[in-house]
PDB file of C-alpha atoms in Angstrom:
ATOM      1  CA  UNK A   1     149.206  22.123 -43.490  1.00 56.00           C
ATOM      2  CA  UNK A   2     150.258  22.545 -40.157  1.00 65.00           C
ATOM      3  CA  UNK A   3     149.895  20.016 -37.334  1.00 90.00           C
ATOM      4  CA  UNK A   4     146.541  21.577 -35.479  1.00 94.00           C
ATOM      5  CA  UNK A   5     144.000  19.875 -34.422  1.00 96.00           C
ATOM      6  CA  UNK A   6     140.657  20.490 -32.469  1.00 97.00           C
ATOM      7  CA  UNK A   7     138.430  19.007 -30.570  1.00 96.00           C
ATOM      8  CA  UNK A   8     135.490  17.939 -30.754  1.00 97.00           C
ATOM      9  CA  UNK A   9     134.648  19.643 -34.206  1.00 96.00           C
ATOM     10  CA  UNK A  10     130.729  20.018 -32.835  1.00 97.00           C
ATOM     11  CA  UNK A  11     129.481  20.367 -30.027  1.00 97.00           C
ATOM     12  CA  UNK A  12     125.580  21.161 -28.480  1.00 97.00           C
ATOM     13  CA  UNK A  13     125.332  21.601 -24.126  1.00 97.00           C
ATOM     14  CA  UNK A  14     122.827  23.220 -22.349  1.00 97.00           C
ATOM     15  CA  UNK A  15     123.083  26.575 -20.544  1.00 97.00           C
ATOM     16  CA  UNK A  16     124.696  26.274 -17.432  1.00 97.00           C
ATOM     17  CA  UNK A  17     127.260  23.191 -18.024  1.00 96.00           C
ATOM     18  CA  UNK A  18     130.882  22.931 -18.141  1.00 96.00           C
ATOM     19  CA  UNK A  19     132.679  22.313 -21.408  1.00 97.00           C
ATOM     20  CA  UNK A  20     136.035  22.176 -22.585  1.00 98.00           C
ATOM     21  CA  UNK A  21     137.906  22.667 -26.153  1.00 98.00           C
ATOM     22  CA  UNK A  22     140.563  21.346 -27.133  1.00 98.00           C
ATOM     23  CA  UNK A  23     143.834  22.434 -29.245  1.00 98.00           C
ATOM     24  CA  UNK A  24     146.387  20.097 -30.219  1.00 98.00           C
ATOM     25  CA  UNK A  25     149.372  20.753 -32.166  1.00 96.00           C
ATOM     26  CA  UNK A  26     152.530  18.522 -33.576  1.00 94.00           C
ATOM     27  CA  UNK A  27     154.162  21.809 -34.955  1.00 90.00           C
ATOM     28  CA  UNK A  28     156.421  22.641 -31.113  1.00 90.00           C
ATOM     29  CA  UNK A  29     155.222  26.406 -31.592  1.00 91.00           C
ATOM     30  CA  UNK A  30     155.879  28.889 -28.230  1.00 91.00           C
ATOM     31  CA  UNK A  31     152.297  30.520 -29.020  1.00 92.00           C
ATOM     32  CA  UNK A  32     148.990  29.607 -29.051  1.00 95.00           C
ATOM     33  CA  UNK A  33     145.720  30.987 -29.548  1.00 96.00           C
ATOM     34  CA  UNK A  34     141.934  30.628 -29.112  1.00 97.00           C
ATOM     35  CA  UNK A  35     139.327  32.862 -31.325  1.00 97.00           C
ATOM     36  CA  UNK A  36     135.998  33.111 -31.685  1.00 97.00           C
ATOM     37  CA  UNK A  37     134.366  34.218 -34.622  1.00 96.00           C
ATOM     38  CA  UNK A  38     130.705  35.208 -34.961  1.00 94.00           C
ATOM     39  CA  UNK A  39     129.023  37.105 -37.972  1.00 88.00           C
ATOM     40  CA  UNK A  40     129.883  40.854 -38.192  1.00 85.00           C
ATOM     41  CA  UNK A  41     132.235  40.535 -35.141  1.00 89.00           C
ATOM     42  CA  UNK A  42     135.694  38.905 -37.241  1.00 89.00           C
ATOM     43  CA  UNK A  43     138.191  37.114 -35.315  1.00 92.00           C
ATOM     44  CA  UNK A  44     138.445  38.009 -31.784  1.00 94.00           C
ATOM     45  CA  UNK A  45     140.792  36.738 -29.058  1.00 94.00           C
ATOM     46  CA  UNK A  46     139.603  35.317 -26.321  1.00 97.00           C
ATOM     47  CA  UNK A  47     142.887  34.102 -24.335  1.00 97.00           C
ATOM     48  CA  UNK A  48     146.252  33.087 -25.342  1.00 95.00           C
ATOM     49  CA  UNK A  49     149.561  31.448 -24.519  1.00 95.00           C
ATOM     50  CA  UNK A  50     153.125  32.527 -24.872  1.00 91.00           C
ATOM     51  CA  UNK A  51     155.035  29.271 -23.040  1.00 91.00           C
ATOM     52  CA  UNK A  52     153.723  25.945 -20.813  1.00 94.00           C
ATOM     53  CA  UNK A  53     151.763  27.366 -18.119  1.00 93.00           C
ATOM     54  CA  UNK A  54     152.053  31.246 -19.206  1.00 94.00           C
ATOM     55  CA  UNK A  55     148.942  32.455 -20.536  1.00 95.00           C
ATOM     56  CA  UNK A  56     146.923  36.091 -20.855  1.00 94.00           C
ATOM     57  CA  UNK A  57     143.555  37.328 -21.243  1.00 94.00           C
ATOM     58  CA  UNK A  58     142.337  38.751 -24.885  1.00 93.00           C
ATOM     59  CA  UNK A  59     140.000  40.937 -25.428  1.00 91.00           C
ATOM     60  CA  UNK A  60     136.532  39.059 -24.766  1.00 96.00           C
ATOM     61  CA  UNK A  61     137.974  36.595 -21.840  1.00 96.00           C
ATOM     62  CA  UNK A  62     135.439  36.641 -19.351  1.00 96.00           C
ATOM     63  CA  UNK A  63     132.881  33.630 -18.758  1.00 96.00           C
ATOM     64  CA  UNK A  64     136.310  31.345 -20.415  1.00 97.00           C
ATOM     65  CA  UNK A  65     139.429  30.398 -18.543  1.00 97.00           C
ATOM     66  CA  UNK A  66     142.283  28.675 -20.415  1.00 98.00           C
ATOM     67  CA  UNK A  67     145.254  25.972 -19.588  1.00 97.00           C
ATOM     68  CA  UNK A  68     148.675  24.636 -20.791  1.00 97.00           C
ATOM     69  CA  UNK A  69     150.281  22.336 -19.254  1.00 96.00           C
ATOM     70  CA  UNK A  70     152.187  21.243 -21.980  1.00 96.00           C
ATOM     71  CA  UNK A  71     153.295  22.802 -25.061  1.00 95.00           C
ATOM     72  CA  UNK A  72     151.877  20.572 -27.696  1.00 96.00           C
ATOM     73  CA  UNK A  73     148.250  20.924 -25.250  1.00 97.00           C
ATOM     74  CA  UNK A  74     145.909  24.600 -25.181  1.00 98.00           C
ATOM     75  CA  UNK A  75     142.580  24.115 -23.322  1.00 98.00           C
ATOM     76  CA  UNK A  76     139.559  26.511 -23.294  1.00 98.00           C
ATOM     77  CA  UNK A  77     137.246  25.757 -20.765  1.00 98.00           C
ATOM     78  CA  UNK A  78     133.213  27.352 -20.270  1.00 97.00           C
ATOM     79  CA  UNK A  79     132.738  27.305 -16.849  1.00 93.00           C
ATOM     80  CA  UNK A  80     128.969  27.386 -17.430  1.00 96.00           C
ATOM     81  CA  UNK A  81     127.801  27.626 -20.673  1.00 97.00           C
ATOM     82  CA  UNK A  82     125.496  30.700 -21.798  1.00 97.00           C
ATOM     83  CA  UNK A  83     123.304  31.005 -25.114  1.00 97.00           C
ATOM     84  CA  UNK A  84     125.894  34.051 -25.746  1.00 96.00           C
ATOM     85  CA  UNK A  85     128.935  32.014 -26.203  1.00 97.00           C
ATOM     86  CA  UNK A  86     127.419  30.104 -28.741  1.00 97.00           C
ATOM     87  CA  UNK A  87     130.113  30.682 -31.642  1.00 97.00           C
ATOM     88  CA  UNK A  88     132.747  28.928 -33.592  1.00 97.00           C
ATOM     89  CA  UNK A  89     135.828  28.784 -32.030  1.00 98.00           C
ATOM     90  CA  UNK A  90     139.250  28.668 -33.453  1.00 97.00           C
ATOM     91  CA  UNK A  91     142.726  27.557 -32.254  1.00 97.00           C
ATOM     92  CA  UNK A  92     146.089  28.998 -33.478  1.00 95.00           C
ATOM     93  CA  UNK A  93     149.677  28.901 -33.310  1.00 93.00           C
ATOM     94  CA  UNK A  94     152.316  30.555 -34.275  1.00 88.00           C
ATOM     95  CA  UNK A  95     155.917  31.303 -33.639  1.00 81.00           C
ATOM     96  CA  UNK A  96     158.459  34.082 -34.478  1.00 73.00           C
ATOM     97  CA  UNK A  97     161.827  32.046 -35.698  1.00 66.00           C
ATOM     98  CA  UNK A  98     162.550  30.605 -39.457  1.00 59.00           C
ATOM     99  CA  UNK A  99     161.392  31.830 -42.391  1.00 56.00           C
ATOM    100  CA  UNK A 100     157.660  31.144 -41.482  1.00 56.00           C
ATOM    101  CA  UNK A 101     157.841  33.341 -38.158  1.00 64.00           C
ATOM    102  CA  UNK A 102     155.424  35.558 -37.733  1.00 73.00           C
ATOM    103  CA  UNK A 103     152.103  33.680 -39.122  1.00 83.00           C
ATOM    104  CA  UNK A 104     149.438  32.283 -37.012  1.00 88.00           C
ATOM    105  CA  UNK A 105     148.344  28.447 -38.829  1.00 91.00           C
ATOM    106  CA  UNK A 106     144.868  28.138 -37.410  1.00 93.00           C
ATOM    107  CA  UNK A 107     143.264  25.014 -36.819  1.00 94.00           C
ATOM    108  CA  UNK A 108     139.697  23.465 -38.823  1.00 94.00           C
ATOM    109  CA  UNK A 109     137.577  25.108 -35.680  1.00 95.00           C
ATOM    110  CA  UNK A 110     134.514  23.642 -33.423  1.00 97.00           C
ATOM    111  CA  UNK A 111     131.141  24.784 -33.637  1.00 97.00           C
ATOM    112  CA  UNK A 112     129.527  25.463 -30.355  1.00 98.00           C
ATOM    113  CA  UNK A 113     126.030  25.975 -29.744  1.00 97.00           C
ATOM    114  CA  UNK A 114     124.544  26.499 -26.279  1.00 97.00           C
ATOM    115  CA  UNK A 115     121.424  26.029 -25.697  1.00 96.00           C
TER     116      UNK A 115
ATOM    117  CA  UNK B  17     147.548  50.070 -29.477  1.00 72.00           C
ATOM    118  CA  UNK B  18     146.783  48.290 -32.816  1.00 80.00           C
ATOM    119  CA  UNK B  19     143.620  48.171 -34.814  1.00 88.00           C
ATOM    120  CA  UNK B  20     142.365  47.798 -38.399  1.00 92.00           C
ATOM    121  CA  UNK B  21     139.431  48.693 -40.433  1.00 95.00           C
ATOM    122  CA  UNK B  22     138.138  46.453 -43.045  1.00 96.00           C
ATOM    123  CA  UNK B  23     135.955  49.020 -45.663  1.00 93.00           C
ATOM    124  CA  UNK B  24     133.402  47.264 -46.931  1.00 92.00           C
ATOM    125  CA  UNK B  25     131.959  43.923 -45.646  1.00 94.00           C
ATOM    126  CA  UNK B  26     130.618  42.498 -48.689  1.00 96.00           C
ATOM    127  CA  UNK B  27     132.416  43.136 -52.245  1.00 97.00           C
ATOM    128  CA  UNK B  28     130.551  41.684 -55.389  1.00 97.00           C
ATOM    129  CA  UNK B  29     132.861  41.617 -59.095  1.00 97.00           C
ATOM    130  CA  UNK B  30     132.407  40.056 -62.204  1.00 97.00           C
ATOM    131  CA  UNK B  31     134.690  36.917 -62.796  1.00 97.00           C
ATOM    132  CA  UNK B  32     137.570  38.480 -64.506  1.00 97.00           C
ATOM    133  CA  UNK B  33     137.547  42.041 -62.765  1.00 97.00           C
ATOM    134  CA  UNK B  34     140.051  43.151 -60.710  1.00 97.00           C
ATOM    135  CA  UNK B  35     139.261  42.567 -57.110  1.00 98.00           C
ATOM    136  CA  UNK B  36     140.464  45.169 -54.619  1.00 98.00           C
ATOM    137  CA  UNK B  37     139.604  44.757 -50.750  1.00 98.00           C
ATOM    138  CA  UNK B  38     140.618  47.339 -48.655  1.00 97.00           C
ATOM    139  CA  UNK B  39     142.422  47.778 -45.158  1.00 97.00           C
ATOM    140  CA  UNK B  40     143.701  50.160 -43.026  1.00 96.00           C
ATOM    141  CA  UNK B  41     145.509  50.086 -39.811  1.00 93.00           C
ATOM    142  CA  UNK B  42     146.318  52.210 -37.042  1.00 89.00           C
ATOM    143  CA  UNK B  43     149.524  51.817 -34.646  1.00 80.00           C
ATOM    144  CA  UNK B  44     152.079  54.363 -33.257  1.00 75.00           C
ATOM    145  CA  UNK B  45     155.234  51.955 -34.610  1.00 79.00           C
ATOM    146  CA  UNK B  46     156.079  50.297 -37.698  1.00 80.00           C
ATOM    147  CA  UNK B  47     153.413  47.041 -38.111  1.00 86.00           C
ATOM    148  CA  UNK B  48     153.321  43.691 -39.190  1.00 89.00           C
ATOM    149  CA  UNK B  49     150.328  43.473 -41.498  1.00 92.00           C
ATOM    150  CA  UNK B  50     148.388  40.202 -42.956  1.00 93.00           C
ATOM    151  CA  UNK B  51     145.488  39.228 -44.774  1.00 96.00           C
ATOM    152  CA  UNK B  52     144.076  35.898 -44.387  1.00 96.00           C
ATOM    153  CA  UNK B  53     141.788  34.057 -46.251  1.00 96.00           C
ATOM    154  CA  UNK B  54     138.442  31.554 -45.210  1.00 95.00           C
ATOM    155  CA  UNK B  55     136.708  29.551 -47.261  1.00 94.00           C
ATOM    156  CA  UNK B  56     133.225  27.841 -46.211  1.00 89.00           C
ATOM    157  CA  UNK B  57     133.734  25.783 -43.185  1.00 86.00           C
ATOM    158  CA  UNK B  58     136.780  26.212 -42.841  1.00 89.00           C
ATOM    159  CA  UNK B  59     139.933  27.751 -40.675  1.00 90.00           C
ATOM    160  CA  UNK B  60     141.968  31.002 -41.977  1.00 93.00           C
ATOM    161  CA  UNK B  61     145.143  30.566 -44.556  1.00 91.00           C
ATOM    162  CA  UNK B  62     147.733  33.513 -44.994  1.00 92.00           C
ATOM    163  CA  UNK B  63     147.699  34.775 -48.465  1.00 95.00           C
ATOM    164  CA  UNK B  64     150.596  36.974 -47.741  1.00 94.00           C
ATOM    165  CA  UNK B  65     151.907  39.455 -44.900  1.00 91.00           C
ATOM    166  CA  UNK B  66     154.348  42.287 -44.831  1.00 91.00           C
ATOM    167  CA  UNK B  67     157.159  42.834 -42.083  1.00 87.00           C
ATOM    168  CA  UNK B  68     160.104  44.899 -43.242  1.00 83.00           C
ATOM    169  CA  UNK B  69     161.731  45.178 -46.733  1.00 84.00           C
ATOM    170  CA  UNK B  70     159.877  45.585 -50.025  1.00 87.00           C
ATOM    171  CA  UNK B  71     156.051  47.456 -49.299  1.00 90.00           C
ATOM    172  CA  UNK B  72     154.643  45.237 -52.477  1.00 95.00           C
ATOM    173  CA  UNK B  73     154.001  41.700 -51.038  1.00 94.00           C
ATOM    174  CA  UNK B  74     153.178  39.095 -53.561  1.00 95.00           C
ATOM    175  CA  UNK B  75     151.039  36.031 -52.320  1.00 94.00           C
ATOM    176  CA  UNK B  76     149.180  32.958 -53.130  1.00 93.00           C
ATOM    177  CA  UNK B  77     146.959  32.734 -55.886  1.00 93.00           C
ATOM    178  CA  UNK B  78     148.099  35.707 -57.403  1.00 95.00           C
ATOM    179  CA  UNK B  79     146.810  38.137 -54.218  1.00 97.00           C
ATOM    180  CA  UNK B  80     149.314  40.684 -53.792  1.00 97.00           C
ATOM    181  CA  UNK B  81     149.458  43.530 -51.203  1.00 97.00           C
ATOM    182  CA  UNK B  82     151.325  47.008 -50.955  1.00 95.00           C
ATOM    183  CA  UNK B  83     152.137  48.953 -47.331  1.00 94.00           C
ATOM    184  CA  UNK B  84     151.394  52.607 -47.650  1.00 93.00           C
ATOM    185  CA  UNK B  85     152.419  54.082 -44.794  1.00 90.00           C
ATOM    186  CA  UNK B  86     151.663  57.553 -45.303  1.00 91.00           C
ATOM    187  CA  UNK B  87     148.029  56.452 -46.020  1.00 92.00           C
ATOM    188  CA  UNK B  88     147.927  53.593 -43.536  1.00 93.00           C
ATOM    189  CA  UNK B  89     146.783  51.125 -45.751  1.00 95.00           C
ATOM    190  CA  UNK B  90     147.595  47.506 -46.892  1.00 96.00           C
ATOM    191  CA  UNK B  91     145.122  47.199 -49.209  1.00 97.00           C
ATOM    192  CA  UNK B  92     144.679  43.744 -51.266  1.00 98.00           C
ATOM    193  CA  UNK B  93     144.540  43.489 -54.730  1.00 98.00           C
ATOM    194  CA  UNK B  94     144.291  40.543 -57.563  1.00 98.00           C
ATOM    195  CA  UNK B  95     143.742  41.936 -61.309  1.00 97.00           C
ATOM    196  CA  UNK B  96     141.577  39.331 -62.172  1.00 97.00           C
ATOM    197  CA  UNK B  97     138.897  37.502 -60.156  1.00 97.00           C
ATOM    198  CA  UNK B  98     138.620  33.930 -60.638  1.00 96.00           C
ATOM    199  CA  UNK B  99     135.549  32.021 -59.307  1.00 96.00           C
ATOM    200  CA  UNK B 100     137.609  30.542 -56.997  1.00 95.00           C
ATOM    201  CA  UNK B 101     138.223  33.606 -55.032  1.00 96.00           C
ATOM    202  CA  UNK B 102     134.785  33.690 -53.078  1.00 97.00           C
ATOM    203  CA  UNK B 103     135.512  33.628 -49.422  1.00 97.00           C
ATOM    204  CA  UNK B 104     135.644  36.161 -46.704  1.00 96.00           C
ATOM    205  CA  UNK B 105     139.275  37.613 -45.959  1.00 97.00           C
ATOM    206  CA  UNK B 106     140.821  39.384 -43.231  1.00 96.00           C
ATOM    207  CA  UNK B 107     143.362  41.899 -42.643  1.00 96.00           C
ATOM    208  CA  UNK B 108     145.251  41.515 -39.303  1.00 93.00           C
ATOM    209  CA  UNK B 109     148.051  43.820 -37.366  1.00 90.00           C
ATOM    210  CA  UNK B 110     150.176  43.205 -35.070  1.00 84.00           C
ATOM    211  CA  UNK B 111     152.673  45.763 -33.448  1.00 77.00           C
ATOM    212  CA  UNK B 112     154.607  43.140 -31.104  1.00 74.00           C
ATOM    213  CA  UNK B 113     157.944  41.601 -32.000  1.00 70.00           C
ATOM    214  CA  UNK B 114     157.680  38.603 -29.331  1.00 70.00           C
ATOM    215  CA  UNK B 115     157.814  38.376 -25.829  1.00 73.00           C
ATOM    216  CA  UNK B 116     154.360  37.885 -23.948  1.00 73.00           C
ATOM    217  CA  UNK B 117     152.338  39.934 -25.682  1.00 75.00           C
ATOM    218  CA  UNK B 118     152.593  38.672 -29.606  1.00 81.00           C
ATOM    219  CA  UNK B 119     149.169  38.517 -30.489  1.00 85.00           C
ATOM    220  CA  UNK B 120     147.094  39.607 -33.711  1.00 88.00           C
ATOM    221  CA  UNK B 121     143.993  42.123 -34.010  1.00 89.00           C
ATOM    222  CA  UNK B 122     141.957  41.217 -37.222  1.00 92.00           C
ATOM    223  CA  UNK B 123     139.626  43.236 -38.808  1.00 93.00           C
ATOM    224  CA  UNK B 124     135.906  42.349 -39.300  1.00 94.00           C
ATOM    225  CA  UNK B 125     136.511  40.605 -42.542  1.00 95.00           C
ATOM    226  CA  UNK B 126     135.063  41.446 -45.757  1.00 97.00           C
ATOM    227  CA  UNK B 127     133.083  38.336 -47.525  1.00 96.00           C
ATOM    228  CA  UNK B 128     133.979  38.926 -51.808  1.00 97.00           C
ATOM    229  CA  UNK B 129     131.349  37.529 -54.375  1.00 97.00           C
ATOM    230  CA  UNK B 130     133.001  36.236 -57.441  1.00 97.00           C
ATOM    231  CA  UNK B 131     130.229  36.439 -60.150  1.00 96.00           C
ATOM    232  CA  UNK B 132     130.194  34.654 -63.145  1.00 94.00           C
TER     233      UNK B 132
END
């Protein structure tokens, strides 16, 4: 398996407070990812990360900002909490070199729930 | 831009039947299709992906794949469903090569029922 991990696993705030995910990986990949997943919706991308410190919106960013500092490091932060981001959120990572290029390796996922 | 359509978000088969989940894409230049499997509680796995060569993909646990691209498609197929199968799987395109904008769009998944 590759080297992801996330934390915490679970987590339960209230609406309106601050909370950050976190994605940890061993495997040096260039790209990294955060999801969320909720029923009937799939996976959708909520920001990602090309390089330290270069990052872009996905396609259901807003209410989440993101942060690398490092490349082994992917941070998702709710700036306040709502009931609506309550979800399961997934890291991933991914690179385009050697013969496993081109797959995302996602992480086990936390389970938020705000509310 | 890059999309797919998962048809059908619940498939039911008898152990032992072929199992045959369906996915088609949409992208103005030649894709990089995957499906991915989830089990309960857990994150995605590839099962297999296409990117150039040979349009019949084999994968793990005897999933296999072929890229149609006159129909669009990347439909998955298995010829015989083991109990083991039950999960929800997703197909997933992605039209970039690197750069800053290599990212994924997945389908909506489609959750297969393995009965016995």
């Amino acid at each position: 398996d590759a080297g992801i991990t996330q934390s915490p696993r679970h987590k339960v705030t209230e609406t309106g407070t601050p909370v950050t995910l976190r994605c940890h990986q061993t495997e040096n990949h260039r790209y990294m990812y955060w999801y969320r997943q909720d029923p009937g919706h799939g996976l959708r991308l909520i920001h990602y990360s090309y390089g330290v410190k270069d990052t872009d919106k996905g396609e259901v960013s807003d209410g989440y900002s993101v942060s690398r500092s490092k490349t082994e490091d992917f941070l998702l932060t709710l700036e306040s909490a709502t009931s609506s981001q309550t979800s399961v959120y997934f890291c991933a990572i991914g690179d385009l070199a050697g013969p496993l290029g081109d797959t995302q390796y996602f992480g086990p996922g936390t389970r938020l729930t705000v509310l | 831009a890059q999309s797919v359509t998962q048809l059908g978000s619940h498939v039911s088969v008898s152990e032992g039947a072929l199992v045959l989940l369906r996915c088609n894409y949409s992208s103005s230049v030649p894709p990089y299709l995957f499906w991915y499997v989830q089990y309960p509680n857990q994150g995605l796995q590839l099962l297999l992906k296409y990117t150039t060569g040979a349009t019949l993909v084999k994968g793990i646990n005897g999933f296999e794949a072929e890229f149609k691209k006159s129909e669009t498609s990347f439909h998955l197929t298995k010829p015989s469903a083991h109990m083991s199968d039950a999960a929800e799987y997703f197909c997933a395109v992605t039209l970039s090569r690197g750069g800053s904008n290599y990212k994924l769009t997945f389908g909506k998944g489609t959750l297969l029922t393995v009965n016995p």
